[in-house]
Tab-separated table of C-alpha atoms and ligand atoms in Angstrom:
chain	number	residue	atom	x	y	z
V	300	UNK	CA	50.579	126.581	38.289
V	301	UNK	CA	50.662	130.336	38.121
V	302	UNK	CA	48.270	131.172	35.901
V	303	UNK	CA	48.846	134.855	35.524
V	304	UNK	CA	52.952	134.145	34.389
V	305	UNK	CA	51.080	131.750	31.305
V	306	UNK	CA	49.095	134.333	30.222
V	307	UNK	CA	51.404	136.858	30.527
V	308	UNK	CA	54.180	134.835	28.599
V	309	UNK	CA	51.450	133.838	26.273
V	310	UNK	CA	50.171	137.306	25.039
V	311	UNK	CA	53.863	138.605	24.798
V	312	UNK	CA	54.414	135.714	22.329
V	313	UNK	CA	51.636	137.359	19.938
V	314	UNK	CA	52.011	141.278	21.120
V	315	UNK	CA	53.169	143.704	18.879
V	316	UNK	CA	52.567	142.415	15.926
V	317	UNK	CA	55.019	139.348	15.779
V	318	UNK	CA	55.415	136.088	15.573
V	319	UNK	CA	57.503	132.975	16.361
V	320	UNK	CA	60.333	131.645	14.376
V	321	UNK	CA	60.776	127.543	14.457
V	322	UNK	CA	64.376	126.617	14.387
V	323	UNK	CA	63.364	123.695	16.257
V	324	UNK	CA	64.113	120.963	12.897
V	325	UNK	CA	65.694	117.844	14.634
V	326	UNK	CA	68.615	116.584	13.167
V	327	UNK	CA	67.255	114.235	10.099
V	328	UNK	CA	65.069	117.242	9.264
V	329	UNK	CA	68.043	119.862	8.839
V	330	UNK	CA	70.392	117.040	7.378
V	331	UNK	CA	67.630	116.688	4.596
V	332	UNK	CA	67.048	120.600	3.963
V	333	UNK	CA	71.052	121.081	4.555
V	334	UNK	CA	71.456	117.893	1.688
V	335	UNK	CA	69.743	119.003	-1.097
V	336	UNK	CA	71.423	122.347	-0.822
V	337	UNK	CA	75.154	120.301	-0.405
V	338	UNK	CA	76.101	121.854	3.231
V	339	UNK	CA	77.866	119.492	5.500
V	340	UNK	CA	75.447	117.492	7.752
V	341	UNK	CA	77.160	117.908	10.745
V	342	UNK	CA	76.954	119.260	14.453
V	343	UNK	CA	79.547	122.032	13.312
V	344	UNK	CA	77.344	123.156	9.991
V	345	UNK	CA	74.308	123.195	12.601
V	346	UNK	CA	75.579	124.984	14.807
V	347	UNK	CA	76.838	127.781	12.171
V	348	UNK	CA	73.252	127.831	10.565
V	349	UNK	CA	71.640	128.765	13.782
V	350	UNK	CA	74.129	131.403	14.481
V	351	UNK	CA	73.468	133.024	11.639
V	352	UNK	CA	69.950	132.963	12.477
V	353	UNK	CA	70.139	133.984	16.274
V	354	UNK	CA	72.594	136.870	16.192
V	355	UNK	CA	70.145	138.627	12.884
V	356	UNK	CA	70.637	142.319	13.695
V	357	UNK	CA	66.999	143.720	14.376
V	358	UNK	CA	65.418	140.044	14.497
V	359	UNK	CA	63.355	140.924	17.660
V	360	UNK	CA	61.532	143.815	16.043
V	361	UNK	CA	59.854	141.030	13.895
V	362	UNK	CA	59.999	137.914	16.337
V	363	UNK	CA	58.790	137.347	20.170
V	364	UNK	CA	60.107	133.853	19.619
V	365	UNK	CA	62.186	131.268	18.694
V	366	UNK	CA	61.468	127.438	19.232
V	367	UNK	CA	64.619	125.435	19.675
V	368	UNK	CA	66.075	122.276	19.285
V	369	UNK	CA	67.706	120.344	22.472
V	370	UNK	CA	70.995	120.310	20.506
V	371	UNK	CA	70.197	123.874	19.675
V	372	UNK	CA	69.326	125.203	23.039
V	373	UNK	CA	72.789	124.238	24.383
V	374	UNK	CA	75.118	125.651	21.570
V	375	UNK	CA	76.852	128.778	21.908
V	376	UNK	CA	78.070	131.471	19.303
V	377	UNK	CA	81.498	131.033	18.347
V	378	UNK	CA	82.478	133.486	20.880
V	379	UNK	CA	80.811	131.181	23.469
V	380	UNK	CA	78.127	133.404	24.185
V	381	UNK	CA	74.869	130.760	25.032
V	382	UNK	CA	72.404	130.654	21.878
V	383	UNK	CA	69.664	131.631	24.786
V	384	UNK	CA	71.388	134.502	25.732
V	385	UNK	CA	71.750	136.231	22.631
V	386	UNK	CA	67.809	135.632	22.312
V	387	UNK	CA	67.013	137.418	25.250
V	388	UNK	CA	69.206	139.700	25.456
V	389	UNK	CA	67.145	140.696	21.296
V	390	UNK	CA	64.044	140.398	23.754
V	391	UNK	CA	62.881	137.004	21.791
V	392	UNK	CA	61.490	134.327	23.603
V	393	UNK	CA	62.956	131.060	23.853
V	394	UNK	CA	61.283	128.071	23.357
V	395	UNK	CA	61.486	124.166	23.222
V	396	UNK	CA	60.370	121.369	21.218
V	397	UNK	CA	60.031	118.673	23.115
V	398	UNK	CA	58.228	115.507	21.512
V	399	UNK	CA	60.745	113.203	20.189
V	400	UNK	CA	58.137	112.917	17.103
V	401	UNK	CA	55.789	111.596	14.835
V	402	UNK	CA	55.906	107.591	14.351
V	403	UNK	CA	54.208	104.925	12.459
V	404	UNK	CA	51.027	104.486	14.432
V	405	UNK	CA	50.717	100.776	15.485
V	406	UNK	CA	47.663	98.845	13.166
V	407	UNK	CA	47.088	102.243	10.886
V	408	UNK	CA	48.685	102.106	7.955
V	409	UNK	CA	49.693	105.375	6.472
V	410	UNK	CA	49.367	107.438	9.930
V	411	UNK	CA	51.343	108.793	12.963
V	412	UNK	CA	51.314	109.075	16.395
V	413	UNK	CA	53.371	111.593	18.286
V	414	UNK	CA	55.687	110.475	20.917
V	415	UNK	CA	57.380	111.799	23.915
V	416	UNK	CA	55.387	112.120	26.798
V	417	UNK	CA	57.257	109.507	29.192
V	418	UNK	CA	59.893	111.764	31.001
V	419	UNK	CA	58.216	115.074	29.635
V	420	UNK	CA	57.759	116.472	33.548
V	421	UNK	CA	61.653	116.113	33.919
V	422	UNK	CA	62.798	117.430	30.742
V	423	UNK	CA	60.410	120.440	30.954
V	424	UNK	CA	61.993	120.941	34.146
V	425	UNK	CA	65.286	121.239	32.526
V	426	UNK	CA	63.973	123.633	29.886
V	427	UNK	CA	62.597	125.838	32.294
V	428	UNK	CA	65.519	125.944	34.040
V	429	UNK	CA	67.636	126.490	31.270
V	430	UNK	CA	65.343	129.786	30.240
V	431	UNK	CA	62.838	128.122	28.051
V	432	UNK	CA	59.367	129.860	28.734
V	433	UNK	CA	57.244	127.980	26.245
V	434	UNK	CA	57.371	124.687	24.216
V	435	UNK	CA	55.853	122.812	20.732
V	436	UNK	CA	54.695	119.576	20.175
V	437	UNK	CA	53.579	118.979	16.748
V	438	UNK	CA	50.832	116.338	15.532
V	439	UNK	CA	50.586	114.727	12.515
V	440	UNK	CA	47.416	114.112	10.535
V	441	UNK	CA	47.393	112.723	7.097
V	442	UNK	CA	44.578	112.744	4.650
V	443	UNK	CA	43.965	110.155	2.225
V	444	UNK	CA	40.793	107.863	0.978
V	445	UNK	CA	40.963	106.314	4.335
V	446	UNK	CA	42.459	108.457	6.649
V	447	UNK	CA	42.522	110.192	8.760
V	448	UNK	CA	41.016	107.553	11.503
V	449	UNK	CA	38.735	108.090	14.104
V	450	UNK	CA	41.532	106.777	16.114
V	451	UNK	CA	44.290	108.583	15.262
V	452	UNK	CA	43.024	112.219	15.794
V	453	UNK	CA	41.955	110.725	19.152
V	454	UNK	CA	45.036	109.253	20.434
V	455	UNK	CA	47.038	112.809	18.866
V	456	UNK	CA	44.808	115.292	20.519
V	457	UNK	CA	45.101	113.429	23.960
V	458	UNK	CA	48.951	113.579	23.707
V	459	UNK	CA	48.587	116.928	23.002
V	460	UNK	CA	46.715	117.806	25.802
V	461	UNK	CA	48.470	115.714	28.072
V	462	UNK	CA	51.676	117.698	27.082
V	463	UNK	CA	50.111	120.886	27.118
V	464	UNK	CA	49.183	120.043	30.793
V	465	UNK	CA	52.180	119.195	31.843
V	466	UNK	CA	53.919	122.542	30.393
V	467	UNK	CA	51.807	124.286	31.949
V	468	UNK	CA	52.431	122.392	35.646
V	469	UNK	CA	56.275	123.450	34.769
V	470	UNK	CA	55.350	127.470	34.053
V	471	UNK	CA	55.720	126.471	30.091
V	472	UNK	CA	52.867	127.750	27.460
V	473	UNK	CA	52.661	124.962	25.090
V	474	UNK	CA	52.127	125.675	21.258
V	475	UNK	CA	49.974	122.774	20.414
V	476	UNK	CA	50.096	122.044	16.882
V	477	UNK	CA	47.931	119.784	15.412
V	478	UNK	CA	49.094	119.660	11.980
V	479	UNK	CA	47.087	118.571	8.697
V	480	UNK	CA	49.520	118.028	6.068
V	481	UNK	CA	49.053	119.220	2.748
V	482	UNK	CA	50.412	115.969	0.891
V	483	UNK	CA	47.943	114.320	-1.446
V	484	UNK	CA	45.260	115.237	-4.082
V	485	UNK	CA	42.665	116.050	-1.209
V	486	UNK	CA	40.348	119.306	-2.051
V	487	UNK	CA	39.939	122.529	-0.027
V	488	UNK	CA	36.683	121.192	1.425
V	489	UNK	CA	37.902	117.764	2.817
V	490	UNK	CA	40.936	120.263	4.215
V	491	UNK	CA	38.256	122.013	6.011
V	492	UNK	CA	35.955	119.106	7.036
V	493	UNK	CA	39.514	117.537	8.609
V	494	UNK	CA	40.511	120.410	10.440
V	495	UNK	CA	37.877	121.189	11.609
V	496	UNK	CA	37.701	117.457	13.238
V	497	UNK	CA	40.496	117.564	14.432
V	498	UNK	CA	40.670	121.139	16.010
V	499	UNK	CA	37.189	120.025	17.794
V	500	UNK	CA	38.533	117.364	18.910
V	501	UNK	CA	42.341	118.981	20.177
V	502	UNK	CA	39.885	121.149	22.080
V	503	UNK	CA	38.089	118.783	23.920
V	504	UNK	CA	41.275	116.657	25.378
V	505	UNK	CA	42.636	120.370	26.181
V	506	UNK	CA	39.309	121.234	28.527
V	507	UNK	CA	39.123	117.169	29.980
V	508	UNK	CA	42.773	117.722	30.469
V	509	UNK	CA	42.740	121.074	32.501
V	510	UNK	CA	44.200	123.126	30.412
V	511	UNK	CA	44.116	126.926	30.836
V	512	UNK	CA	43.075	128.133	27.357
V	513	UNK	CA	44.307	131.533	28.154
V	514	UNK	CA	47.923	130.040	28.844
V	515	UNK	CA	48.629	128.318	25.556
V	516	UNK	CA	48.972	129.340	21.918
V	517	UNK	CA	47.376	127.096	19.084
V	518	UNK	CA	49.752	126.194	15.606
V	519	UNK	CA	47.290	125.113	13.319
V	520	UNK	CA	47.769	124.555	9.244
V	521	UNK	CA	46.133	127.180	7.056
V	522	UNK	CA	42.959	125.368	4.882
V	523	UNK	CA	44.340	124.532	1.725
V	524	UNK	CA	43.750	121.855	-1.035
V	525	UNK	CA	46.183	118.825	-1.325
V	526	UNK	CA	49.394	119.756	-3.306
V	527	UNK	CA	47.980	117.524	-5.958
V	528	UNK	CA	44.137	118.436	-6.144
V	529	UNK	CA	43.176	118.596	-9.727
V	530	UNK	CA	41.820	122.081	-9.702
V	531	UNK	CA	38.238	121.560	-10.766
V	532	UNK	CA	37.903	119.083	-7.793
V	533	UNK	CA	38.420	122.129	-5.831
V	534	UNK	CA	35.971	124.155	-7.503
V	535	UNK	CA	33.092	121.966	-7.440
V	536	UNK	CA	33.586	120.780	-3.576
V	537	UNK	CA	34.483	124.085	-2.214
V	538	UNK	CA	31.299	125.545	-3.281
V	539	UNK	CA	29.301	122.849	-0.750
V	540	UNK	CA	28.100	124.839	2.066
V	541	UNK	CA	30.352	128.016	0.877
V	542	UNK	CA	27.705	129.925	-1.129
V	543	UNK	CA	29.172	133.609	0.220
V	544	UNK	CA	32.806	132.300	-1.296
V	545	UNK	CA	33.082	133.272	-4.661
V	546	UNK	CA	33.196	130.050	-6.533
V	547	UNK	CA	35.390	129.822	-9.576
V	548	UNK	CA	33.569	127.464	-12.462
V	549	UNK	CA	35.979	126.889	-14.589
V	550	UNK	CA	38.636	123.855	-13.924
V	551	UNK	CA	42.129	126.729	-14.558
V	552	UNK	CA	43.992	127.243	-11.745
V	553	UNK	CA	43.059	130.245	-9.786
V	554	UNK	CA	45.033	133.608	-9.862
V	555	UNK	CA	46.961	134.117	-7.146
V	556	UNK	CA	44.446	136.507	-5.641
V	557	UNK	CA	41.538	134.200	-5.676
V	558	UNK	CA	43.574	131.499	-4.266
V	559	UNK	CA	44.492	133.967	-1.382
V	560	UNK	CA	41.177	134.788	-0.669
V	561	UNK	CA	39.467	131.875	-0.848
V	562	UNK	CA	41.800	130.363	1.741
V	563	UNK	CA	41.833	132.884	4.322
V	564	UNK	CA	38.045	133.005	4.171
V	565	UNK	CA	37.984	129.517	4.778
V	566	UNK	CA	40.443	128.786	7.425
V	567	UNK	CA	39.314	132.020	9.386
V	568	UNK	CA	35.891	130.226	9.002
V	569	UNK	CA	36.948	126.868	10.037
V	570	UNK	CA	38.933	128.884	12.962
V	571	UNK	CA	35.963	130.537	14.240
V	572	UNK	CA	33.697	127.613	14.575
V	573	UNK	CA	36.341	125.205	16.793
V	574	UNK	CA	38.470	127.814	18.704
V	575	UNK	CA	37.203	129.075	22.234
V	576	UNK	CA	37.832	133.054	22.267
V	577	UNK	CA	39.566	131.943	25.230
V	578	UNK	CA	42.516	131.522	23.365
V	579	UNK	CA	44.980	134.312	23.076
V	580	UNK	CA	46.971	133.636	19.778
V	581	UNK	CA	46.811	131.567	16.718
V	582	UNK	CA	50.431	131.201	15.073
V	583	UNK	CA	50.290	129.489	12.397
V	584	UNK	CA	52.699	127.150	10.467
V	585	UNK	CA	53.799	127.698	6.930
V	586	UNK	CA	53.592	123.522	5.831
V	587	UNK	CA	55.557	123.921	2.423
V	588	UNK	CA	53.991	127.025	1.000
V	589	UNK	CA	56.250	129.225	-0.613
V	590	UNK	CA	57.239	132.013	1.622
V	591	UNK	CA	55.239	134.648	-0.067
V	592	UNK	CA	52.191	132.842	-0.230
V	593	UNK	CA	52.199	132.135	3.166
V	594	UNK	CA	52.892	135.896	3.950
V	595	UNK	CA	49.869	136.693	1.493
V	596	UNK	CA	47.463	134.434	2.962
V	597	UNK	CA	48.073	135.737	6.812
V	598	UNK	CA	47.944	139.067	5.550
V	599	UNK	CA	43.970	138.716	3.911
V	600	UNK	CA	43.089	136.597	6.828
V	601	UNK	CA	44.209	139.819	8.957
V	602	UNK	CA	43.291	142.459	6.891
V	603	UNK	CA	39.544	141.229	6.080
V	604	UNK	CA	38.946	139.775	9.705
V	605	UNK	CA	41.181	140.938	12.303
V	606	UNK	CA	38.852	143.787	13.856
V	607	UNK	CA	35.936	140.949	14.626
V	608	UNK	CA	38.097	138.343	15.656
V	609	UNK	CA	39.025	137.611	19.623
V	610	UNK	CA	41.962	135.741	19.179
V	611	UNK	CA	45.556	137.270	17.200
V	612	UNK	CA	46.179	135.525	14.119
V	613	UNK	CA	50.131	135.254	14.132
V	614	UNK	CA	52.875	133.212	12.335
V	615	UNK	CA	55.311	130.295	13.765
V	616	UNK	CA	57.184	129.821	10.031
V	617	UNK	CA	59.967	127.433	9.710
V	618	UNK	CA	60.429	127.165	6.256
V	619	UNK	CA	58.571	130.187	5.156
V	620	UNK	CA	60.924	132.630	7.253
V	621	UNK	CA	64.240	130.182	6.941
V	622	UNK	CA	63.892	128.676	3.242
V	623	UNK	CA	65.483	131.464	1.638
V	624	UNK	CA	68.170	132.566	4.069
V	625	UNK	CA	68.872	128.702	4.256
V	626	UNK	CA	69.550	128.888	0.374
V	627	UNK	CA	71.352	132.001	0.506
V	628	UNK	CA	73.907	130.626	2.738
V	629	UNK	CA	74.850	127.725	1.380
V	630	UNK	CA	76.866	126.917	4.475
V	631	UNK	CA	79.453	129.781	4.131
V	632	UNK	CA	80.503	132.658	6.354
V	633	UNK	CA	80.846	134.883	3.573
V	634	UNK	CA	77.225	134.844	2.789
V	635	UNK	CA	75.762	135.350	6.571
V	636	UNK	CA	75.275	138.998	6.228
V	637	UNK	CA	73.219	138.370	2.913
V	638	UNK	CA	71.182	135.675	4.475
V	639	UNK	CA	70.648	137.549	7.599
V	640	UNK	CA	69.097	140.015	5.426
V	641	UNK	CA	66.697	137.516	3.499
V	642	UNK	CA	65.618	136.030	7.190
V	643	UNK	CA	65.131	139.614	8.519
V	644	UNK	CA	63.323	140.626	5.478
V	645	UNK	CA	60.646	137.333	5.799
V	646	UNK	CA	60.372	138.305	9.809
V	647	UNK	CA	59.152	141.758	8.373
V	648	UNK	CA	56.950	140.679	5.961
V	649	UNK	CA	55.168	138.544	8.045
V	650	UNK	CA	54.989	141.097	10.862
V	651	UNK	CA	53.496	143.265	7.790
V	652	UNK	CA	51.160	140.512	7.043
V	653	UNK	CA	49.508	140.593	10.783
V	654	UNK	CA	49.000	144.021	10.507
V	655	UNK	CA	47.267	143.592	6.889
V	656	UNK	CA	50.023	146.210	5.556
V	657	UNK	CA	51.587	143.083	3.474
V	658	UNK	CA	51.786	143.736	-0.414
V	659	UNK	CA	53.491	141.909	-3.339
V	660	UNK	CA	55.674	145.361	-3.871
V	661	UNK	CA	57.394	144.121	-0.501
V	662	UNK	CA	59.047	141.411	-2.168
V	663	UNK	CA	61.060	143.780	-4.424
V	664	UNK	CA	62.432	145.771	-1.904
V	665	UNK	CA	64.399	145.357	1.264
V	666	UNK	CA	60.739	145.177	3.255
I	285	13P	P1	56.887	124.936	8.715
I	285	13P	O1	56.514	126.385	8.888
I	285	13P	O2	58.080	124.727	7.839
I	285	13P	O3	55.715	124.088	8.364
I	285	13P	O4	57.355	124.426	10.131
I	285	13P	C1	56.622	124.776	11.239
I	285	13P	C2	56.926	123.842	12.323
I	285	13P	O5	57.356	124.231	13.367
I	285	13P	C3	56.677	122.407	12.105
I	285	13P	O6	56.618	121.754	13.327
């Protein structure tokens, strides 16, 4: 392994302020989002999308990388020019996903386990070959009344850190995302107490595993409160243990700017106490937040911590860079330059957002 190359390849994926953009949605996934929006779901309509995406004019001010699909990372342009060479040659990054994903975990109901690892050295191989100079591999923890099991965060975190090995072996730096969704009526605090768990726990199998911290990049979720937690739920827990967080006591919904706060003080918190400073980037994923809020909620985490804080604190958006491009284009060359410019205009925001320069007014113009 040549650990210099890692960390090289990993600190250009979080220099300069930017971040990476997943493209990476395997075929159901971009069928569904393609569906509901009544574009073709076909190889063709695939194809166009992520040429629309790849050839953005300026994209690589705002992006260091872009994580790819295996049917992705062997199209061309229409032209025939390779989808990997019109990234590099914008001086973005390609990238991989490579597990084959998240099934039905075997005697727990209601969770998943992660697959892919038999074959991974070969297929890494490929990648690297190919251009690839970093992959993903993307956990799945659920919370319910239940769940998540000791188990399952167990068995997850040691996939992940037997993948993360292995990119590494091939010259890859693996993004290892352990995701906690946001599905259910959980509150902020149980958020917290699970990733927290589970980032303690990702972090052990990385260091039993031999994995150079310095050579990898960690996709976390941001700490935030089921998509159906009754409000004063969250009020009342989030307060245990929080005393310097201002605590709202009624049971409205917070404004948007005490929702912002309150989570990047508490996933910058929950970062702090699991992540080794070892670690050169954080690059987080968006998990269904609107695109703005997402952009908000990097920006406070960067503008009230970033000086005291050894690790960057990027982005690696699917749907909060992509949504509204995606809608925009509706599957018709006549509206690529228009979605290009919504794309580009989420890559800037979020490069805004890292350097804390992000502000609602950026929504109304061209950013
Ligand atoms: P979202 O930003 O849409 O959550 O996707 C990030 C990702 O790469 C999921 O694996």
């Amino acid at each position: 392994m040549n650990a210099q190359y890692l960390m090289d390849t990993a600190r250009a994926l979080v220099a300069g302020d930017k971040g990476l953009l997943a493209m990476d949605e395997s075929h159901p996934t971009c069928n569904k989002r393609f569906a509901k929006l009544g574009i073709p779901q076909t190889v063709d309509a695939r194809r166009a999308y992520r040429e629309m995406i790849v050839t953005t004019p300026g994209l690589g001010e705002c992006i260091s990388g872009a994580i790819l699909f295996d049917e992705t990372i062997r199209q061309q342009k229409k032209d025939g020019t390779p989808f990997l060479k019109v990234l590099t040659d914008a001086g973005i990054i390609p990238g991989i996903k490579v597990d084959t994903g998240a099934k039905d975990m075997a005697a727990h109901p209601g969770e998943k386990i992660t697959e892919g690892l038999d074959g991974l050295r070969d297929r890494l191989k490929e990648y690297f070959q190919m251009g690839a100079r970093f992959a993903k591999w993307r956990a799945v923890i659920a919370i319910g009344d239940d769940i998540p099991s000791r188990s399952c965060i167990e068995a997850n975190a040691h996939a992940l850190a037997r993948y993360a090995a292995l990119c590494q072996e091939a010259g890859m730096v693996p993004v290892v995302e352990p995701e906690v969704l946001m599905d259910g009526d959980h509150t902020l605090e149980r958020c917290r107490a699970v990733t927290e768990e589970v980032l303690r726990t990702v972090f052990n199998q990385l260091n039993s595993q031999r994995v150079l911290l310095e050579g990898m990049i960690l996709k976390p979720n941001m700490v935030l409160p089921g998509l159906t937690c009754p409000p004063h739920q969250e009020v009342e827990e989030a307060a245990i243990g929080e005393q310097q967080f201002q605590v709202r006591l009624t049971d409205r919904q917070p404004d948007e700017e005490e929702d912002v706060d309150e989570v990047a003080n508490i996933t910058v918190k929950s970062l702090w106490r699991t992540v080794p400073a070892a670690v050169p980037g954080i690059a987080f994923l968006s998990g269904g937040q609107s695109a703005e809020l997402a952009s908000a909620r990097l920006n406070a985490m960067n503008l009230r911590f970033k000086s005291q804080l050894p690790w960057a604190l990027a982005f690696s958006f699917a749907r909060a860079i992509q949504q509204p491009a995606l809608e925009i284009w509706q599957g018709k060359e006549s509206n690529v330059k228009a979605a290009q410019q919504a794309l580009l205009h989420r890559a800037r925001c979020n490069r805004a957002a890292r350097r804390g320069e992000y502000t609602a007014a950026m929504e109304r113009t061209s950013g």
